[in-house]
Coordinates of C-alpha atoms and ligand atoms in Angstrom, one line a residue:
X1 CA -1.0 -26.4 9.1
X2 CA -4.2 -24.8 8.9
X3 CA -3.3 -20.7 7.8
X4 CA -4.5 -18.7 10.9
X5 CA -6.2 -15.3 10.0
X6 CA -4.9 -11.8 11.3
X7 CA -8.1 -10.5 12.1
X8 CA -8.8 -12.5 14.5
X9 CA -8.4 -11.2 18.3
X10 CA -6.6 -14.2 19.5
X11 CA -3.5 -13.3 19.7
X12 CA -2.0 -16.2 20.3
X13 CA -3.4 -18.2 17.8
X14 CA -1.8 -15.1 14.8
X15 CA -0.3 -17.0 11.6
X16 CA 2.5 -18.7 12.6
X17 CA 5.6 -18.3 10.2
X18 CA 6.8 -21.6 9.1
X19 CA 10.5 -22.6 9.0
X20 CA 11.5 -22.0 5.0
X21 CA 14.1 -20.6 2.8
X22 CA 13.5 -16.9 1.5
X23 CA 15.2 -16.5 -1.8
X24 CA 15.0 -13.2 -2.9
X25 CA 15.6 -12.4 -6.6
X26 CA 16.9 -9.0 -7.3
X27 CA 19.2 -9.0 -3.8
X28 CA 21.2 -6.4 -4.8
X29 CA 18.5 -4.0 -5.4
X30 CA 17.3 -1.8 -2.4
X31 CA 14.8 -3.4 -1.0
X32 CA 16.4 -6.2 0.3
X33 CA 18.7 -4.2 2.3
X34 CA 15.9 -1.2 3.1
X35 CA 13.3 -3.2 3.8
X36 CA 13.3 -7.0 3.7
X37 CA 16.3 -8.0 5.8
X38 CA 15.5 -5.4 8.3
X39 CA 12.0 -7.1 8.6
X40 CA 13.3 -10.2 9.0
X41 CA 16.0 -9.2 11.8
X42 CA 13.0 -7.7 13.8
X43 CA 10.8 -10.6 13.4
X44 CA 14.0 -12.5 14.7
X45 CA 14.5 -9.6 17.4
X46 CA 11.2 -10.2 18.7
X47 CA 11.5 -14.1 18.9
X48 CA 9.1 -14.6 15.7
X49 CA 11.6 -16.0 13.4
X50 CA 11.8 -19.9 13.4
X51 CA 15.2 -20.4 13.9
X52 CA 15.7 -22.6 11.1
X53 CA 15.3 -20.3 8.5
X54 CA 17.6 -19.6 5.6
X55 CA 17.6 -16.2 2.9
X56 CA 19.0 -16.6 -0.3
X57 CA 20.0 -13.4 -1.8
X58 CA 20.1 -14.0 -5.5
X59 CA 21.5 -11.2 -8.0
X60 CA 23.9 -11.0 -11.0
X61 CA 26.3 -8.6 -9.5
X62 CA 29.4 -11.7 -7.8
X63 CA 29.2 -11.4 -4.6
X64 CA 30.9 -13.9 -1.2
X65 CA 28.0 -14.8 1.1
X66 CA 30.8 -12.8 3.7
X67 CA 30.4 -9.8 1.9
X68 CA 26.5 -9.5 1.0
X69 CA 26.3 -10.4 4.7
X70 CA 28.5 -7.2 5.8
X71 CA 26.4 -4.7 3.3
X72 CA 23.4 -6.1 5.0
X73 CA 24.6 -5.9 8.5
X74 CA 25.5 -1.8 7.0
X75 CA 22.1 -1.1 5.9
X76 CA 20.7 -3.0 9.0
X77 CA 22.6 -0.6 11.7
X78 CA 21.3 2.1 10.1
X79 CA 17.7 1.1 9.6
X80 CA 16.7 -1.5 12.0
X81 CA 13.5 -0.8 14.0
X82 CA 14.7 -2.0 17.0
X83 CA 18.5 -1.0 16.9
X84 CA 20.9 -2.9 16.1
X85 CA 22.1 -6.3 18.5
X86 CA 26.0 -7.1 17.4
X87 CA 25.1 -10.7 19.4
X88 CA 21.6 -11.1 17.3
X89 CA 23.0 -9.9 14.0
X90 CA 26.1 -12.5 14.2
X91 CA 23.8 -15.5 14.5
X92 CA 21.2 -14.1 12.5
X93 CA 23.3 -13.3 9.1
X94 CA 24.5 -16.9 9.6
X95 CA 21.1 -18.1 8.0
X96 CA 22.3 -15.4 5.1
X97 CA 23.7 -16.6 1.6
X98 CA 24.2 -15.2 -1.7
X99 CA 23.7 -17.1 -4.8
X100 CA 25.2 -15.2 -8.0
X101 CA 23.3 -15.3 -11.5
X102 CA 22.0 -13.8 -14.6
X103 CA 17.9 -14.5 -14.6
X104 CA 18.2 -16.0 -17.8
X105 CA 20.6 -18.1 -17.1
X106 CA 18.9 -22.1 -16.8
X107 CA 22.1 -23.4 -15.2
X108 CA 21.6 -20.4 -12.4
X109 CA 19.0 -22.2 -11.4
X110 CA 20.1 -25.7 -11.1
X111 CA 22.9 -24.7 -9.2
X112 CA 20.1 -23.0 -6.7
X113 CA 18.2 -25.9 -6.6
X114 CA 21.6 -27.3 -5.2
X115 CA 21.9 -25.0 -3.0
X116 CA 18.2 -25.2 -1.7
X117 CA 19.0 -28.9 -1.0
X118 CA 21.8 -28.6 1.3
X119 CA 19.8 -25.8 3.0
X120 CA 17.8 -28.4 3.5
X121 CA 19.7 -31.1 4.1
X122 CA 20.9 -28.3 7.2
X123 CA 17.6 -28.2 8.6
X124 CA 15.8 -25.5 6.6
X125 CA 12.9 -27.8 6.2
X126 CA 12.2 -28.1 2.1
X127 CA 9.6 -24.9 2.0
X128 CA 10.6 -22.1 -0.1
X129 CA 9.2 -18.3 -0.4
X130 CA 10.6 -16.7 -3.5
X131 CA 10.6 -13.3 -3.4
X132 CA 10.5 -11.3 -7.0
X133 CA 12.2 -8.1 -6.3
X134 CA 14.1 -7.5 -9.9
X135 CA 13.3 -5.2 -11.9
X136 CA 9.1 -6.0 -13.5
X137 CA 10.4 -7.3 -16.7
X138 CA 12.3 -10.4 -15.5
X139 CA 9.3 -11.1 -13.3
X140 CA 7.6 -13.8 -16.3
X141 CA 11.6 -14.5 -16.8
X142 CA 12.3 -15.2 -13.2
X143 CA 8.9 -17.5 -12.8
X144 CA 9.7 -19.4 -16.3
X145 CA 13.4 -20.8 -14.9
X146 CA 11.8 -21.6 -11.6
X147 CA 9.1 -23.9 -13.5
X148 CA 11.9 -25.0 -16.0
X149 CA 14.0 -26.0 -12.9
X150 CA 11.3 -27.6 -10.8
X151 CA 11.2 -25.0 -8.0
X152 CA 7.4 -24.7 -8.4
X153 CA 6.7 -27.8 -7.2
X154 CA 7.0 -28.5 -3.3
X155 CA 7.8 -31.8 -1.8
X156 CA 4.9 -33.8 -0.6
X157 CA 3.9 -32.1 2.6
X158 CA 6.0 -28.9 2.1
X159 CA 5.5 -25.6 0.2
X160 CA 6.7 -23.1 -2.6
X161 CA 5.1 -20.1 -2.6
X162 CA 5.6 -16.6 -4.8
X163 CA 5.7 -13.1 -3.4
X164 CA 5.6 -10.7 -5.9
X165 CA 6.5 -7.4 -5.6
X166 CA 5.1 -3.9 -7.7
X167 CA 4.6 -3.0 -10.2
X168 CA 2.0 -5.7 -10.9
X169 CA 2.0 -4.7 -14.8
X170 CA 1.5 -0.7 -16.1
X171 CA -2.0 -1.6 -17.5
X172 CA -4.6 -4.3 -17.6
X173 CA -3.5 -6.1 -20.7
X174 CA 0.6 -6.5 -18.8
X175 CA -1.4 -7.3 -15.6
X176 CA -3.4 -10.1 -17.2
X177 CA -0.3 -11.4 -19.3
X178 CA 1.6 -11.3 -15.5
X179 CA -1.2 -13.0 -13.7
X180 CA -0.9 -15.9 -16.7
X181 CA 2.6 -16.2 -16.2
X182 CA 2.3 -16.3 -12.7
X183 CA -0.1 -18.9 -13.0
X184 CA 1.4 -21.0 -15.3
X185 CA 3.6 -21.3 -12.2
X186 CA 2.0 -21.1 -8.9
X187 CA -1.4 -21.9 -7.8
X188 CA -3.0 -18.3 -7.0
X189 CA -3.1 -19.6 -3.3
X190 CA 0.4 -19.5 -3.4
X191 CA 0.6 -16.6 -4.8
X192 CA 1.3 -13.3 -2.7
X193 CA 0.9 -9.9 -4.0
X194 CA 2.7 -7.4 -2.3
X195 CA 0.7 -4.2 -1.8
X196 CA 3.0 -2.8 1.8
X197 CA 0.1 0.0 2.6
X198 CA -1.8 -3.7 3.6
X199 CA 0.7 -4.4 6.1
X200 CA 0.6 -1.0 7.6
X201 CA -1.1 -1.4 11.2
X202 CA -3.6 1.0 10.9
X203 CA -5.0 -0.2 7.5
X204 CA -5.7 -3.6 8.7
X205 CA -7.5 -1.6 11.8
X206 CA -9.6 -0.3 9.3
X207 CA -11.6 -3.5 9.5
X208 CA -11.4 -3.8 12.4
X209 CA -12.9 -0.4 13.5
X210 CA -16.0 -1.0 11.5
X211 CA -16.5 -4.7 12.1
X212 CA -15.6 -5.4 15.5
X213 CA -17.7 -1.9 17.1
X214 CA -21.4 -2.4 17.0
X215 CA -21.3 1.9 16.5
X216 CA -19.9 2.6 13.2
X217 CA -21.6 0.1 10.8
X218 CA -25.2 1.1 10.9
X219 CA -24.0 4.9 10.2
X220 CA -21.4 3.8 7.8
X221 CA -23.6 4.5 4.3
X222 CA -25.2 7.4 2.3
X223 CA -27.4 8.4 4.7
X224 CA -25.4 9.3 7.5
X225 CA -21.7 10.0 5.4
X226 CA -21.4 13.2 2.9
X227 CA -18.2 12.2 1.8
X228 CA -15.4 10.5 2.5
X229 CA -11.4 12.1 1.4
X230 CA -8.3 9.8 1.6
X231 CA -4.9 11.9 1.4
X232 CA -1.5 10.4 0.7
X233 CA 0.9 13.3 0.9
X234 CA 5.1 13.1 0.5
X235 CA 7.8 16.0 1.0
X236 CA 9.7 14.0 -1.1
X237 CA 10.0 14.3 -4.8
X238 CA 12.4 12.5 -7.1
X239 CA 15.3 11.8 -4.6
X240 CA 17.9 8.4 -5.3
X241 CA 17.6 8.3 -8.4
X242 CA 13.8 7.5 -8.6
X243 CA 13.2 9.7 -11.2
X244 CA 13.7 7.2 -13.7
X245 CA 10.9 4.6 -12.7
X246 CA 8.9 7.7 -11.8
X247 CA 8.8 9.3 -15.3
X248 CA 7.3 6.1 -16.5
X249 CA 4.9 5.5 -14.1
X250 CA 3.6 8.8 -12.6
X251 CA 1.8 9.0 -9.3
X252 CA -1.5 7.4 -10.5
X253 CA 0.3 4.2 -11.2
X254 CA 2.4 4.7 -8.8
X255 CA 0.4 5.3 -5.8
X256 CA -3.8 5.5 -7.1
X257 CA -4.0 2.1 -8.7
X258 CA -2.5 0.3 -5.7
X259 CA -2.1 1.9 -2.2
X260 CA -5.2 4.1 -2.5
X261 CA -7.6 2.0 -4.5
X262 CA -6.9 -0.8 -1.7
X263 CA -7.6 1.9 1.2
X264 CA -10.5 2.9 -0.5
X265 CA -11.6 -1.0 -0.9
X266 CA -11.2 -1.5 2.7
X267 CA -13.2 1.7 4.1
X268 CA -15.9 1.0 1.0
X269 CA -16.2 -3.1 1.4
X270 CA -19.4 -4.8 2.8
X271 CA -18.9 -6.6 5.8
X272 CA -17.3 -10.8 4.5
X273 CA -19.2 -13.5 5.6
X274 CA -15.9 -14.9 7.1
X275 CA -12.2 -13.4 7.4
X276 CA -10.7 -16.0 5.2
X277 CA -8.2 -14.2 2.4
X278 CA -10.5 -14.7 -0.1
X279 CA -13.6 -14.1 2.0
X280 CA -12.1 -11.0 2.4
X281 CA -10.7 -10.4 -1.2
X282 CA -14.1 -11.2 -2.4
X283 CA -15.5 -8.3 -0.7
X284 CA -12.9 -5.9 -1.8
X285 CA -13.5 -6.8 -5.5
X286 CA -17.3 -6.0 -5.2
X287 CA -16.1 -2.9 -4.6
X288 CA -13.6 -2.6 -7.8
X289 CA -16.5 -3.9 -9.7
X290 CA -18.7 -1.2 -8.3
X291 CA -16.5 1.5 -9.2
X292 CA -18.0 3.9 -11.4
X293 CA -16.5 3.9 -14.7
X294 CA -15.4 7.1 -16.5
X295 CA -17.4 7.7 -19.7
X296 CA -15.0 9.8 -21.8
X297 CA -11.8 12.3 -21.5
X298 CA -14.1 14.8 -20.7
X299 CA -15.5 12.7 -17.8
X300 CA -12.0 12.0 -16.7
X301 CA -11.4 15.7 -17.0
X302 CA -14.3 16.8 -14.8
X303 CA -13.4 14.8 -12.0
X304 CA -9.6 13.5 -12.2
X305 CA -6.5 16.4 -11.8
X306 CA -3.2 15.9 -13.0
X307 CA -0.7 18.2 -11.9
X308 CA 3.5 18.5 -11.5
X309 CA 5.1 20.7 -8.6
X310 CA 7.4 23.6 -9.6
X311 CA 10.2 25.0 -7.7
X312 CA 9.2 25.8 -4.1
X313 CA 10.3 25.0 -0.1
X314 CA 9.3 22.1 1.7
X315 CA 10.3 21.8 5.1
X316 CA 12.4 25.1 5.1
X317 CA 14.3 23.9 2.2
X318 CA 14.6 25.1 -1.9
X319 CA 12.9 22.4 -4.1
X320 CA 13.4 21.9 -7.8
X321 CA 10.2 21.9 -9.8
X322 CA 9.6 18.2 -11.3
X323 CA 10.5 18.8 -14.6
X324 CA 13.8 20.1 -13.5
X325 CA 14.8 17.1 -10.9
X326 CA 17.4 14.3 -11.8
X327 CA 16.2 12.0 -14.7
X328 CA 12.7 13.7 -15.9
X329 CA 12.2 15.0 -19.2
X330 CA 12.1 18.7 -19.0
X331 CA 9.3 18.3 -21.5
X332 CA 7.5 15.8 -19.3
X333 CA 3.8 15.0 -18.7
X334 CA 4.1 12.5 -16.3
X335 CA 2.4 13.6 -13.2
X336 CA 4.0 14.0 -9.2
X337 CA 0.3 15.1 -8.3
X338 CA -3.7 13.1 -8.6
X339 CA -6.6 14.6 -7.1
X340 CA -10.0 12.8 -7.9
X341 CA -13.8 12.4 -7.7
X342 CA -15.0 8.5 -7.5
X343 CA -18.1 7.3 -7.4
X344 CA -19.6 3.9 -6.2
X345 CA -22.4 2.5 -7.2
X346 CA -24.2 0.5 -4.7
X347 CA -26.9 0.7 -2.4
X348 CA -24.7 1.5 0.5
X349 CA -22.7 4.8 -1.0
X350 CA -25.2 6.2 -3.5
X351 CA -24.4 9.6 -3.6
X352 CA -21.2 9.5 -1.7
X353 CA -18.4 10.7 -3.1
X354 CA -15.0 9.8 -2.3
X355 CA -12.1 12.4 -3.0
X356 CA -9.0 10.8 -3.3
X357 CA -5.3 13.2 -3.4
X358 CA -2.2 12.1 -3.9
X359 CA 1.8 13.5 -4.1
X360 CA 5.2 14.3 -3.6
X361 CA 6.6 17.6 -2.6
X362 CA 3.4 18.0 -0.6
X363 CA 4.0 20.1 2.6
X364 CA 4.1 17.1 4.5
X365 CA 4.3 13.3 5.4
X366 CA 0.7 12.0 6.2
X367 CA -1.7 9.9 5.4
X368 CA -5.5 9.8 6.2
X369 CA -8.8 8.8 5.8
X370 CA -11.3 11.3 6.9
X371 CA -14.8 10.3 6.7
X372 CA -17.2 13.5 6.8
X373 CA -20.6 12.8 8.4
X374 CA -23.3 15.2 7.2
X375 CA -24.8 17.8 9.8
X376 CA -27.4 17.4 11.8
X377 CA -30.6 18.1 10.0
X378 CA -31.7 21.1 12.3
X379 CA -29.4 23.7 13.8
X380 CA -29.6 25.0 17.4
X381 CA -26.3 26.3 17.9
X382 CA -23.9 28.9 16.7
X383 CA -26.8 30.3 13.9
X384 CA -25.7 32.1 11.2
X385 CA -22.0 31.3 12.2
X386 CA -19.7 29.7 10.0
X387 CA -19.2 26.9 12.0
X388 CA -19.6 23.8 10.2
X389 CA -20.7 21.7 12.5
X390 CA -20.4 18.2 11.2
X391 CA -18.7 14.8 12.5
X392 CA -15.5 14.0 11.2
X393 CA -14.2 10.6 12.3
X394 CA -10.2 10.7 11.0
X395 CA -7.9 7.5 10.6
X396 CA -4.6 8.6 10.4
X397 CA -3.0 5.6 8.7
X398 CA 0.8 7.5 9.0
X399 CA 2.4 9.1 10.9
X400 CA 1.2 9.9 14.4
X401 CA -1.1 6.1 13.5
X402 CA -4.6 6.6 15.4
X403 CA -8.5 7.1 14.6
X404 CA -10.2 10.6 15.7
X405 CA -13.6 12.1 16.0
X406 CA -14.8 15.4 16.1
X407 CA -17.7 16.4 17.8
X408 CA -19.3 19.8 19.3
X409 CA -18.7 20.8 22.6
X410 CA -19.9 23.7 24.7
X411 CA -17.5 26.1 25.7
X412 CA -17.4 26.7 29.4
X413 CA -19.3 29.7 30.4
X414 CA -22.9 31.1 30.8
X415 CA -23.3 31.7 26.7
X416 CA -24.3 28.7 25.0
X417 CA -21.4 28.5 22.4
X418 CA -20.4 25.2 20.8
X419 CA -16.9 24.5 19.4
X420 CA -15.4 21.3 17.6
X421 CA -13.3 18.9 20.1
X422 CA -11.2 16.0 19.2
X423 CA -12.4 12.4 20.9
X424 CA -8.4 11.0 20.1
X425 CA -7.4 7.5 20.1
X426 CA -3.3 7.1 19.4
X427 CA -1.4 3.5 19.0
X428 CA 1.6 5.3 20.5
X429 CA -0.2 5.5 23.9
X430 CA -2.8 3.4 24.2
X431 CA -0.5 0.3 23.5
X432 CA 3.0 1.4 24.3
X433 CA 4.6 0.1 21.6
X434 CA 5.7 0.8 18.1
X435 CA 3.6 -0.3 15.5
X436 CA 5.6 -3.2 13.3
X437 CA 6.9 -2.1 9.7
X438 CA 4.6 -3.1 7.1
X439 CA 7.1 -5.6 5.9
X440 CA 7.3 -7.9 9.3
X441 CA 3.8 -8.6 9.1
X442 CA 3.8 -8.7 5.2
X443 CA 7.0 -11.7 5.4
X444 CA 5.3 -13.2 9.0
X445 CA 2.4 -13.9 6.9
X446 CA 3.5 -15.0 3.4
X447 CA 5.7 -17.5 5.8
X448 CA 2.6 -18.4 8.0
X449 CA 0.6 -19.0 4.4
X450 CA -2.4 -15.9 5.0
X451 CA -2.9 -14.5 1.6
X452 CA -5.3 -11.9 3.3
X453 CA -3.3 -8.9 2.9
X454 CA -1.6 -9.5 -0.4
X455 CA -3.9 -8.8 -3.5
X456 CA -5.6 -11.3 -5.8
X457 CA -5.1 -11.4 -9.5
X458 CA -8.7 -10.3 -9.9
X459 CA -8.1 -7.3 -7.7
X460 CA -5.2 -6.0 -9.5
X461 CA -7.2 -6.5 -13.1
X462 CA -10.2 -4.5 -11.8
X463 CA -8.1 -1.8 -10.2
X464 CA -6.0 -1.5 -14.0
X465 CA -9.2 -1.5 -16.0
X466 CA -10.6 1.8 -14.0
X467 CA -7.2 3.4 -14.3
X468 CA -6.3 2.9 -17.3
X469 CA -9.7 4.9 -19.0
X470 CA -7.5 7.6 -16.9
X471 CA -4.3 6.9 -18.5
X472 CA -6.0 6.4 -21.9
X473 CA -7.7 10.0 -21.4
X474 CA -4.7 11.7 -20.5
X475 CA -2.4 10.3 -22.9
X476 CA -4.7 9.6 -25.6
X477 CA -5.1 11.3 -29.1
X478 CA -7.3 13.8 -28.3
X479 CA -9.0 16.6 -25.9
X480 CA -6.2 15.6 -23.5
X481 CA -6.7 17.8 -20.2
X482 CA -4.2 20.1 -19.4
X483 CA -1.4 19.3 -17.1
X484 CA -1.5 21.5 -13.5
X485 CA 0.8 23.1 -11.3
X486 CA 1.3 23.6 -8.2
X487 CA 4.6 25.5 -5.8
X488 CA 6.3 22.3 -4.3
X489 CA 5.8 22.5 -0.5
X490 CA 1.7 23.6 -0.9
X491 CA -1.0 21.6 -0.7
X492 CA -1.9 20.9 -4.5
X493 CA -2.8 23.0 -7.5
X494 CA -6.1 25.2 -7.2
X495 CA -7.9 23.1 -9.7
X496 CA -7.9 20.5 -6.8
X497 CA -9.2 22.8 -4.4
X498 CA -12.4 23.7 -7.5
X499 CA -13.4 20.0 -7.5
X500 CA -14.5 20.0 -4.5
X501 CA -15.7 23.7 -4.2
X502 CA -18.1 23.0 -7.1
X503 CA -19.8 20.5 -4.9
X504 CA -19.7 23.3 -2.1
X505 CA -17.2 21.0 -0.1
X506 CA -13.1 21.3 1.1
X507 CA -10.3 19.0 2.0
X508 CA -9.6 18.9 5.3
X509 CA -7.1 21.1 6.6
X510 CA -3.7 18.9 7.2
Ligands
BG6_1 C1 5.8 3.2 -3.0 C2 5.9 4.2 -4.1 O1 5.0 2.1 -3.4 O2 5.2 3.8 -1.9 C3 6.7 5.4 -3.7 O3 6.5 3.6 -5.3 C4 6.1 6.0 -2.4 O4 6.7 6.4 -4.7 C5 6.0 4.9 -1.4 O5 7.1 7.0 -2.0 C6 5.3 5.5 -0.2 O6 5.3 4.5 0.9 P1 5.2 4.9 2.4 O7 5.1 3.6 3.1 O8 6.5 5.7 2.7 O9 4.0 5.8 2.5

């Protein structure tokens, strides 16, 4: 069946998932019980799910298919989007089974392949989505035994695809060594690159905003936009035991590299010829490519901040500083904290910056993409005020999910005094509805084959080799720049605030 694009207003005609069996690798890990099961049961709560359809949980840790069913159903009371349907769950965990191994293990996955076959044979139709969700360093492991057992290859007519999940390598050089293991095994059209902030509603309305309004698009370029700021901000910092991953990645891998790099692609892309995944994708790596590259640490230093949160309050309560939370080096200089200055160099944003920030133990949960207009070229009203009178069109990609614009008014009276208004469109009520989780649409369309919000190989290389000129700055040999600080629960360390004061500019109040 032809794939079916997501951008496209049809409703009716949105990629269809196809009956298969999920087999997630990793099963025991949190995701599957956080995130993917709960997706699932939704997309089975809303009448999406092909009723056919099998999981395969598959983990070293022995386990009955009863039990893993029960934790599941646990984790699924508790975090379900819609609730939780005693009636729905009971036939739903039916299509749940657990398959015990080590990754290394060959004979694991023979005895899958079994188990795949009589899944089959029970009408699960012979197409397979294997979910990597272990730990990164059995991901070339996991894909090896697949290959060695035969689990690439689809029967005529059906499918296997690959969903990967992140890290997608810590640099370019484990990126490109991933991407050759990966393809070694699946055709890159089968393979799916998990990046959730793609599957987040308002990120794919991005696109839609400036392609399907005739209003945006001719204004959307250097000589209408100052500047354009994209904020990820937690309250959380190292909470569950994340500190260990954390330490070794550090919120520019964590977060930059991925979830804001593809924002950023999406608001800075040139309209695709056609909304095909790699029409798309195409469009999205011109922009990687464009990307201007950092010269030297003292580039990097100019224009990128690193900082760490120390003890504070966020949301009322007392915060340990990073380097005192669970399972970080009290020495550490892995940073909680990335405010930056990036350049693209093309016709269209010339002179444009874009200020990126990014944390944990920010004051609070939001993210946004604010894109700052620049004033109108001859003032009339409220001389010699402060009021800065320019357009700021806001698209709050979480919480609250909705697009804003500010724009002048008059206030009501006989003096002609202007004040800024909000023009406020909000999913909540103009549809009704709650948004999906990221992970529905992310699953509904891996199963429906779209490849259109996952990330190509390409993408993931480009976005490394600007970062890691970062990485290679800060933790180079010398003239590394120092490491900042800010009180957990404020809005980021001073020397944030100086990058864009220096180019007489401020982030937007939050
Ligand atoms: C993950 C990061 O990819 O995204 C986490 O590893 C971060 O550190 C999370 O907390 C944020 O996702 P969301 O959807 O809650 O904004």
């Amino acid at each position: 069946m032809e794939a079916i694009n997501p951008f496209r207003e049809d409703q009716a005609a949105r990629t269809r998932p196809q009956s298969c069996t999920v087999v997630i690798f990793g099963a025991s890990g949190d995701l599957t019980g956080r995130k993917l099961v709960p997706a699932l049961y939704n997309i089975a709560a809303d009448g999406e799910l092909p009723p056919t359809l099998k999981v395969v949980g598959f983990a070293r840790r022995p386990k009955s298919h009863e039990g893993f069913r029960s934790e599941l159903e646990e984790m699924n009371k508790k975090l379900s989007r819609q609730g939780h349907d005693e009636r729905l769950w009971a036939s739903f965990s039916q299509s749940i089974f657990y398959h015990q191994s080590e990754f290394e293990d060959a004979s694991g996955y023979v005895r899958l392949a079994g188990l795949l076959d009589e899944l089959d044979a029970a009408g699960a139709g012979g197409n397979r989505l294997f979910y990597l969700s272990t730990s990164p360093e059995y991901f070339p492991i996991v894909l090896e035994q697949l290959k060695a057992a035969g689990l690439n290859q689809a029967p005529a007519g059906k499918w296997a695809r690959v969903v990967i999940e992140k890290p997608f390598g810590t640099d370019l050089e484990t990126a490109q060594t991933l991407n050759r293991a990966v393809h070694d095994t699946f055709a890159e059209k089968d393979t799916y690159r998990i990046d959730h902030y793609l599957g987040k509603e308002t990120a794919q309305n991005i696109m839609v905003l400036r392609f399907a309004n005739a209003i945006f698009e001719p204004i959307w370029n250097n000589r209408y936009i100052d500047h354009i700021q994209i904020t990820c901000a937690e309250n959380l910092g190292m909470e569950g035991g994340r500190g260990g991953y954390y330490e070794k990645a550090g919120c520019l891998r964590d977060m930059v590299q991925n979830h804001l790099m593809q924002l950023l692609s999406l608001v800075a892309m040139e309209p695709p010829t056609d909304l095909s995944a790699d029409g798309v994708r195409d469009e999205k790596v011109k922009v990687f490519r464009s990307l201007r590259q950092f010269t030297d640490a003292a580039d990097v230093a100019r224009n990128v901040v690193r900082a760490q949160y120390t003890a504070g309050t966020v949301g009322g309560k007392v915060a340990a500083g990073y380097r005192q939370e669970d399972r970080i080096n009290p020495q550490s200089m892995t940073e909680a904290y990335v405010a930056m200055k990036i350049n693209i160099d093309t016709w269209r944003w010339e002179g444009v910056p874009f200020y990126l920030r990014v944390g944990k133990q920010l004051p609070k949960k939001t993210t946004e993409i604010s894109v700052h207009f620049k004033r109108p070229p001859h003032v009339l009203f409220n001389r010699g005020t402060e009021d800065d009178p320019a357009n700021v069109l806001v698209i709050r990609i979480q919480p609250d999910e909705g697009i804003s614009l500010r724009i002048a008014s008059k206030i009501p009276g006989p003096a002609v005094r202007t004040e800024r208004v909000k023009m406020d469109f909000q999913y909540s009520t103009s549809f009704g509805k709650a948004s999906p989780e990221a992970y529905e649409r992310l699953l509904l369309d891996a199963m429906g084959g779209d490849a259109t919000l996952f990330a190509r190989g390409d993408e993931v290389e480009h976005a490394w080799r600007y970062i890691d000129i970062i990485e290679q700055a800060w933790h180079g040999a010398s003239g590394q720049p120092p490491m900042c600080e800010y009180p957990a629960g404020s809005w980021g360390p001073a020397e944030a605030e100086d990058l864009l004061k220096r180019d007489g500019r401020d982030w937007r109040r939050l």
